[in-house]
Amino acid sequence: MNDNRVAAARFGKSAISRRRVLNGGTALGAYFLLPRSAGAQHQGHDHSAMGLDPGPIVQAAAASVDQPLLEPEVRRSVNGVLNTTLSCRYTYKDIGGLKLYLRSYEGTSHGPTLRMKPGETLKIRLSNDFPPNRDALPQNMALPHQFNNTNFHFHGAHCSPSGIADNVMRSMVPGKKYDIEITLPKDHTMGTYWYHPHHHGGADVQMASGMAGAIIVEGDFAGVPEITNAKERVMLMSQVVFDAFGMIENFSTVFPETATRFLAINGQRRPTITMRPGEVQRWRLVGSQYQDDFFLELEKHNLNVIAYDGIQLRSMQELKTLVFAPGQRADILVQAGAPGIYEFRALPYDQGHPSPVGPLARLVVEGDPMPMKLPAALPKPPFEDIKDSEITGRRTITFSATSPEADAAGHWQEFTFLVDGKTFNPNRIDQRVKLGAVEEWTIVNTHFHDDHVFHIHTNPFQVTQFDGKRPADLVWRDSVIVTRNGGTTVFRSRFLDYTGVFMLHCHMMNHEEMGMMQTVEVYKE
Ligand SMILES: [Cu+2]
């Protein structure tokens, strides 16, 4: 098969035509594209240009697929407090028939699921049980370094970013223990949240290793039995990456856009999910994949979305496909159809480079019918729309990057990723917002090559424009795509409760780790 046919089979026509444009259809272009298209998903990244080719990796036979989907252990709050420990340590993980040696929470593929309610407190004693860092600090601190430092981020929480709360400026070094204490306000939104490391320098490598866990803020959709009676599943998405030794010890293991070996849910390759015909289940999808968008489809079934990013929608979205970016969550109701086996998968999608494709899980519908219903309507969503009259200020933030022409296999040091023309500097305050402000922000992406994913801590936002168009539903989120080559996303946000310094950044972790991040300070006059 020639490379174009391989690529067509894998990515569809649009990716090919775009590539032809980029490379002028030359033989040289086709040559450079081969590793990206033909070898991208299974043979790993192309280091040949650097003389670092790790050689072929023997993939085990797929003996470990088609096992029932397992979910992480659940830890619950008691009397208003979820008191727990988290050990950060290396472990052997069996994923897709492979034995990988990776960083982890608690020695498991993903961290435990934490379940708590609004108004409650999460108390964690985090033990950094990684070995000492071996590398010195780089000259440019915006770049990846010291993968054994960590900290803790409650993604999507509306809570204090200061002190020992959701403070991602903290540095938790190997051999020490740290206390984290995060209290959610009583009126916190209820839904699907998650946690992951956020220490600049090593967060990307740690998340690519599966260091992520779900946090369920309980109590949503009370009074909607079609939802509360549905069996729930927590599903943490991942792009599985590793080097020739089954490890991630070098940034060039995670960076090339061709790095993904295969996709997984909860650290399992193509697990099975069993349902009865007519049964409704609630799948809590967590966008814990470290870098790329997933274009999701469940064969012959709708994805009925009831919440994004832990925030209830005003009406259910009945979708055939869903673009699911890193950082995002989607709570979907799946109603099983006729008996059979259906693939839950990531389809080809052009996010600037082809997003990873492949099976995520298999839905097995079998047994006696279980007549259940989808909700006819959803209750009132938690937030009022932000009206024009509320706006106290506007600002524009620009994502940009420089990248080499044939960049799929490019070395990460050939790229730069910038916000407002600068890489991250923790000692600089980039956005100052007065407490009580209600603002409209326009995020512009001037990078010709890639879509990016804007994420901000502490306060969610309501998306009012996407590439110049007003969406049908003005959805609240904490992570949103900004399309390449001049794309814009406009949102509104209220900064009412918490002062302190927190982050905005691209949630494609390769970009964040290379400096596509800013500080935001909410201050009180
Ligand atoms: Cu990005």
Coordinates of C-alpha atoms in Angstrom, one line a residue, residues 56-281:
P56 CA 10.9 -1.7 16.5
I57 CA 8.9 -2.5 19.5
V58 CA 7.4 -5.9 19.7
Q59 CA 3.7 -5.5 20.7
A60 CA 2.2 -8.4 22.6
A61 CA -0.8 -10.1 21.2
A62 CA -4.0 -8.5 22.2
A63 CA -4.7 -10.9 25.0
S64 CA -5.7 -8.2 27.4
V65 CA -8.5 -6.7 25.4
D66 CA -12.2 -7.5 25.7
Q67 CA -12.0 -7.7 29.5
P68 CA -14.9 -6.1 31.5
L69 CA -14.4 -2.4 32.1
L70 CA -12.9 -1.8 35.5
E71 CA -13.4 1.4 37.4
P72 CA -11.0 3.0 39.9
E73 CA -11.5 2.4 43.6
V74 CA -14.0 4.8 45.2
R75 CA -13.3 7.0 48.2
R76 CA -16.2 8.9 49.8
S77 CA -16.6 11.8 52.2
V78 CA -17.7 11.0 55.7
N79 CA -19.4 13.7 57.9
G80 CA -18.5 16.5 55.4
V81 CA -14.8 15.6 54.9
L82 CA -13.1 13.3 52.4
N83 CA -9.9 12.5 54.3
T84 CA -7.4 10.4 52.3
T85 CA -3.8 9.9 51.3
L86 CA -2.3 9.8 47.8
S87 CA 1.0 8.2 47.1
C88 CA 2.8 9.3 43.9
R89 CA 5.1 6.4 42.9
Y90 CA 6.5 4.3 40.1
T91 CA 4.6 1.1 39.3
Y92 CA 4.3 -1.6 36.7
K93 CA 1.1 -1.2 34.8
D94 CA -0.3 -3.9 32.5
I95 CA -2.0 -2.1 29.7
G96 CA -3.1 -3.7 26.5
G97 CA -0.9 -6.7 27.0
L98 CA 2.2 -4.6 27.8
K99 CA 4.0 -4.1 31.0
L100 CA 4.9 -0.5 31.4
Y101 CA 6.9 1.1 34.2
L102 CA 5.3 4.5 34.9
R103 CA 4.6 7.1 37.4
S104 CA 1.3 6.6 39.2
Y105 CA -1.1 7.6 42.0
E106 CA -1.3 4.7 44.5
G107 CA 0.4 2.2 42.1
T108 CA -2.8 1.9 40.0
S109 CA -3.5 2.8 36.4
H110 CA -5.5 5.8 37.4
G111 CA -6.0 7.4 40.8
P112 CA -9.0 6.6 43.0
T113 CA -12.4 8.2 42.3
L114 CA -13.1 10.8 45.0
R115 CA -16.8 11.3 45.8
M116 CA -17.9 14.4 47.8
K117 CA -20.7 16.9 48.0
P118 CA -20.9 20.7 47.7
G119 CA -19.8 22.4 51.0
E120 CA -17.5 19.6 51.9
T121 CA -13.8 19.5 52.3
L122 CA -11.2 17.4 50.6
K123 CA -8.2 16.7 52.7
I124 CA -5.3 14.8 51.2
R125 CA -2.0 13.9 52.6
L126 CA 0.1 13.6 49.4
S127 CA 3.3 11.6 49.7
N128 CA 5.8 12.1 46.9
D129 CA 7.4 8.7 46.8
F130 CA 9.2 9.3 43.5
P131 CA 13.0 9.0 43.5
P132 CA 15.1 12.2 43.5
N133 CA 15.3 14.2 40.2
R134 CA 18.4 13.4 38.3
D135 CA 18.4 16.5 36.0
A136 CA 19.5 20.0 36.9
L137 CA 17.2 22.9 36.2
P138 CA 17.1 24.1 32.6
Q139 CA 18.2 27.6 31.6
N140 CA 14.7 28.3 30.4
M141 CA 12.3 27.3 33.2
A142 CA 9.3 27.4 30.8
L143 CA 10.6 24.1 29.3
P144 CA 10.1 20.5 30.6
H145 CA 12.3 19.5 33.5
Q146 CA 12.4 17.5 36.8
F147 CA 9.6 15.0 36.2
N148 CA 9.6 13.8 39.8
N149 CA 8.2 17.1 41.3
T150 CA 4.5 17.2 41.6
N151 CA 1.5 18.9 43.1
F152 CA -2.3 18.6 43.0
H153 CA -5.0 20.3 40.9
F154 CA -8.7 19.9 41.4
H155 CA -9.7 20.5 37.7
G156 CA -12.9 22.6 37.4
A157 CA -13.4 23.3 41.0
H158 CA -14.7 26.7 42.1
C159 CA -12.5 27.1 45.2
S160 CA -9.6 29.0 46.6
P161 CA -6.4 28.9 44.5
S162 CA -4.3 29.9 47.4
G163 CA -2.5 28.4 50.4
I164 CA -2.8 24.7 50.6
A165 CA -6.0 24.7 48.6
D166 CA -6.1 24.4 44.8
N167 CA -2.7 26.0 44.5
V168 CA -0.7 24.8 41.5
M169 CA 2.3 27.1 42.4
R170 CA 3.2 24.6 45.1
S171 CA 6.2 22.4 44.6
M172 CA 6.0 18.9 46.1
V173 CA 9.4 17.3 45.9
P174 CA 10.5 13.7 46.1
G175 CA 10.7 12.2 49.6
K176 CA 8.3 14.6 51.3
K177 CA 4.6 14.6 52.4
Y178 CA 2.2 17.5 51.9
D179 CA -1.2 18.4 53.1
I180 CA -3.9 19.7 50.7
E181 CA -7.2 21.0 51.9
I182 CA -9.9 22.2 49.5
T183 CA -13.3 23.3 50.6
L184 CA -16.1 23.6 48.0
P185 CA -18.7 26.3 48.5
K186 CA -22.2 25.1 49.5
D187 CA -23.6 26.2 46.1
H188 CA -20.8 24.4 44.0
T189 CA -22.0 22.8 40.8
M190 CA -22.5 19.1 41.0
G191 CA -21.1 16.8 38.4
T192 CA -17.9 15.2 37.0
Y193 CA -14.6 16.8 37.9
W194 CA -11.1 15.4 38.0
Y195 CA -7.6 15.8 39.5
H196 CA -4.1 15.7 38.1
P197 CA -0.6 17.0 38.8
H198 CA 0.0 20.6 37.7
H199 CA 3.7 21.2 38.6
H200 CA 5.2 23.0 35.7
G201 CA 8.0 21.0 34.2
G202 CA 6.6 17.5 34.8
A203 CA 2.8 17.6 34.7
D204 CA 2.7 16.5 31.1
V205 CA 4.9 13.4 31.6
Q206 CA 2.9 12.5 34.8
M207 CA -0.5 12.8 33.1
A208 CA 0.6 10.9 30.0
S209 CA 1.6 8.2 32.5
G210 CA -2.0 8.0 33.8
M211 CA -1.7 10.2 36.8
A212 CA -5.3 11.4 36.8
G213 CA -8.5 10.6 38.8
A214 CA -12.1 11.5 38.8
I215 CA -13.8 13.6 41.4
I216 CA -17.6 13.3 41.5
V217 CA -19.4 16.2 43.2
E218 CA -22.6 14.4 44.1
G219 CA -26.3 15.4 44.0
D220 CA -27.0 16.6 40.4
F221 CA -30.2 15.9 38.6
A222 CA -32.0 15.1 41.8
G223 CA -35.7 14.6 41.0
V224 CA -34.9 13.1 37.5
P225 CA -35.2 9.4 38.1
E226 CA -34.3 8.6 34.5
I227 CA -30.8 9.9 35.4
T228 CA -30.4 9.0 39.1
N229 CA -31.6 5.4 38.5
A230 CA -29.1 4.9 35.6
K231 CA -26.0 2.8 36.4
E232 CA -23.0 5.1 36.4
R233 CA -19.6 4.5 34.9
V234 CA -16.5 6.6 35.4
M235 CA -14.4 6.5 32.2
L236 CA -10.9 8.2 32.2
M237 CA -9.6 8.5 28.6
S238 CA -6.0 8.1 27.8
Q239 CA -3.5 8.1 25.0
V240 CA -1.0 5.4 25.9
V241 CA 2.6 6.4 25.2
F242 CA 5.9 4.8 26.2
D243 CA 9.4 4.4 25.0
A244 CA 11.4 1.3 24.0
F245 CA 11.8 0.4 27.7
G246 CA 8.1 0.8 28.4
M247 CA 8.7 4.0 30.3
I248 CA 8.4 7.8 29.9
E249 CA 11.7 9.3 30.9
N250 CA 12.2 11.8 28.1
F251 CA 10.0 14.6 26.8
S252 CA 10.5 13.4 23.2
T253 CA 8.5 10.2 24.2
V254 CA 5.3 12.4 24.6
F255 CA 5.9 15.3 22.3
P256 CA 5.7 14.2 18.6
E257 CA 2.2 14.4 17.3
T258 CA 2.7 10.7 16.3
A259 CA 3.5 9.6 19.8
T260 CA 0.2 7.8 20.7
R261 CA 0.5 4.0 20.6
F262 CA -3.1 3.2 21.3
L263 CA -6.1 4.5 23.2
A264 CA -7.4 3.3 26.6
I265 CA -10.1 3.8 29.1
N266 CA -9.2 3.5 32.9
G267 CA -5.9 2.0 31.8
Q268 CA -7.5 -0.8 29.8
R269 CA -7.3 -1.4 26.1
R270 CA -10.6 -2.0 24.4
P271 CA -12.6 -3.1 27.5
T272 CA -16.2 -4.3 27.2
I273 CA -19.2 -2.6 28.7
T274 CA -22.3 -4.8 29.1
M275 CA -25.8 -3.5 28.9
R276 CA -29.3 -4.9 28.5
P277 CA -31.5 -3.9 25.5
G278 CA -33.3 -0.7 26.4
E279 CA -31.1 0.0 29.5
V280 CA -29.9 3.6 30.1
Q281 CA -26.5 4.2 31.7

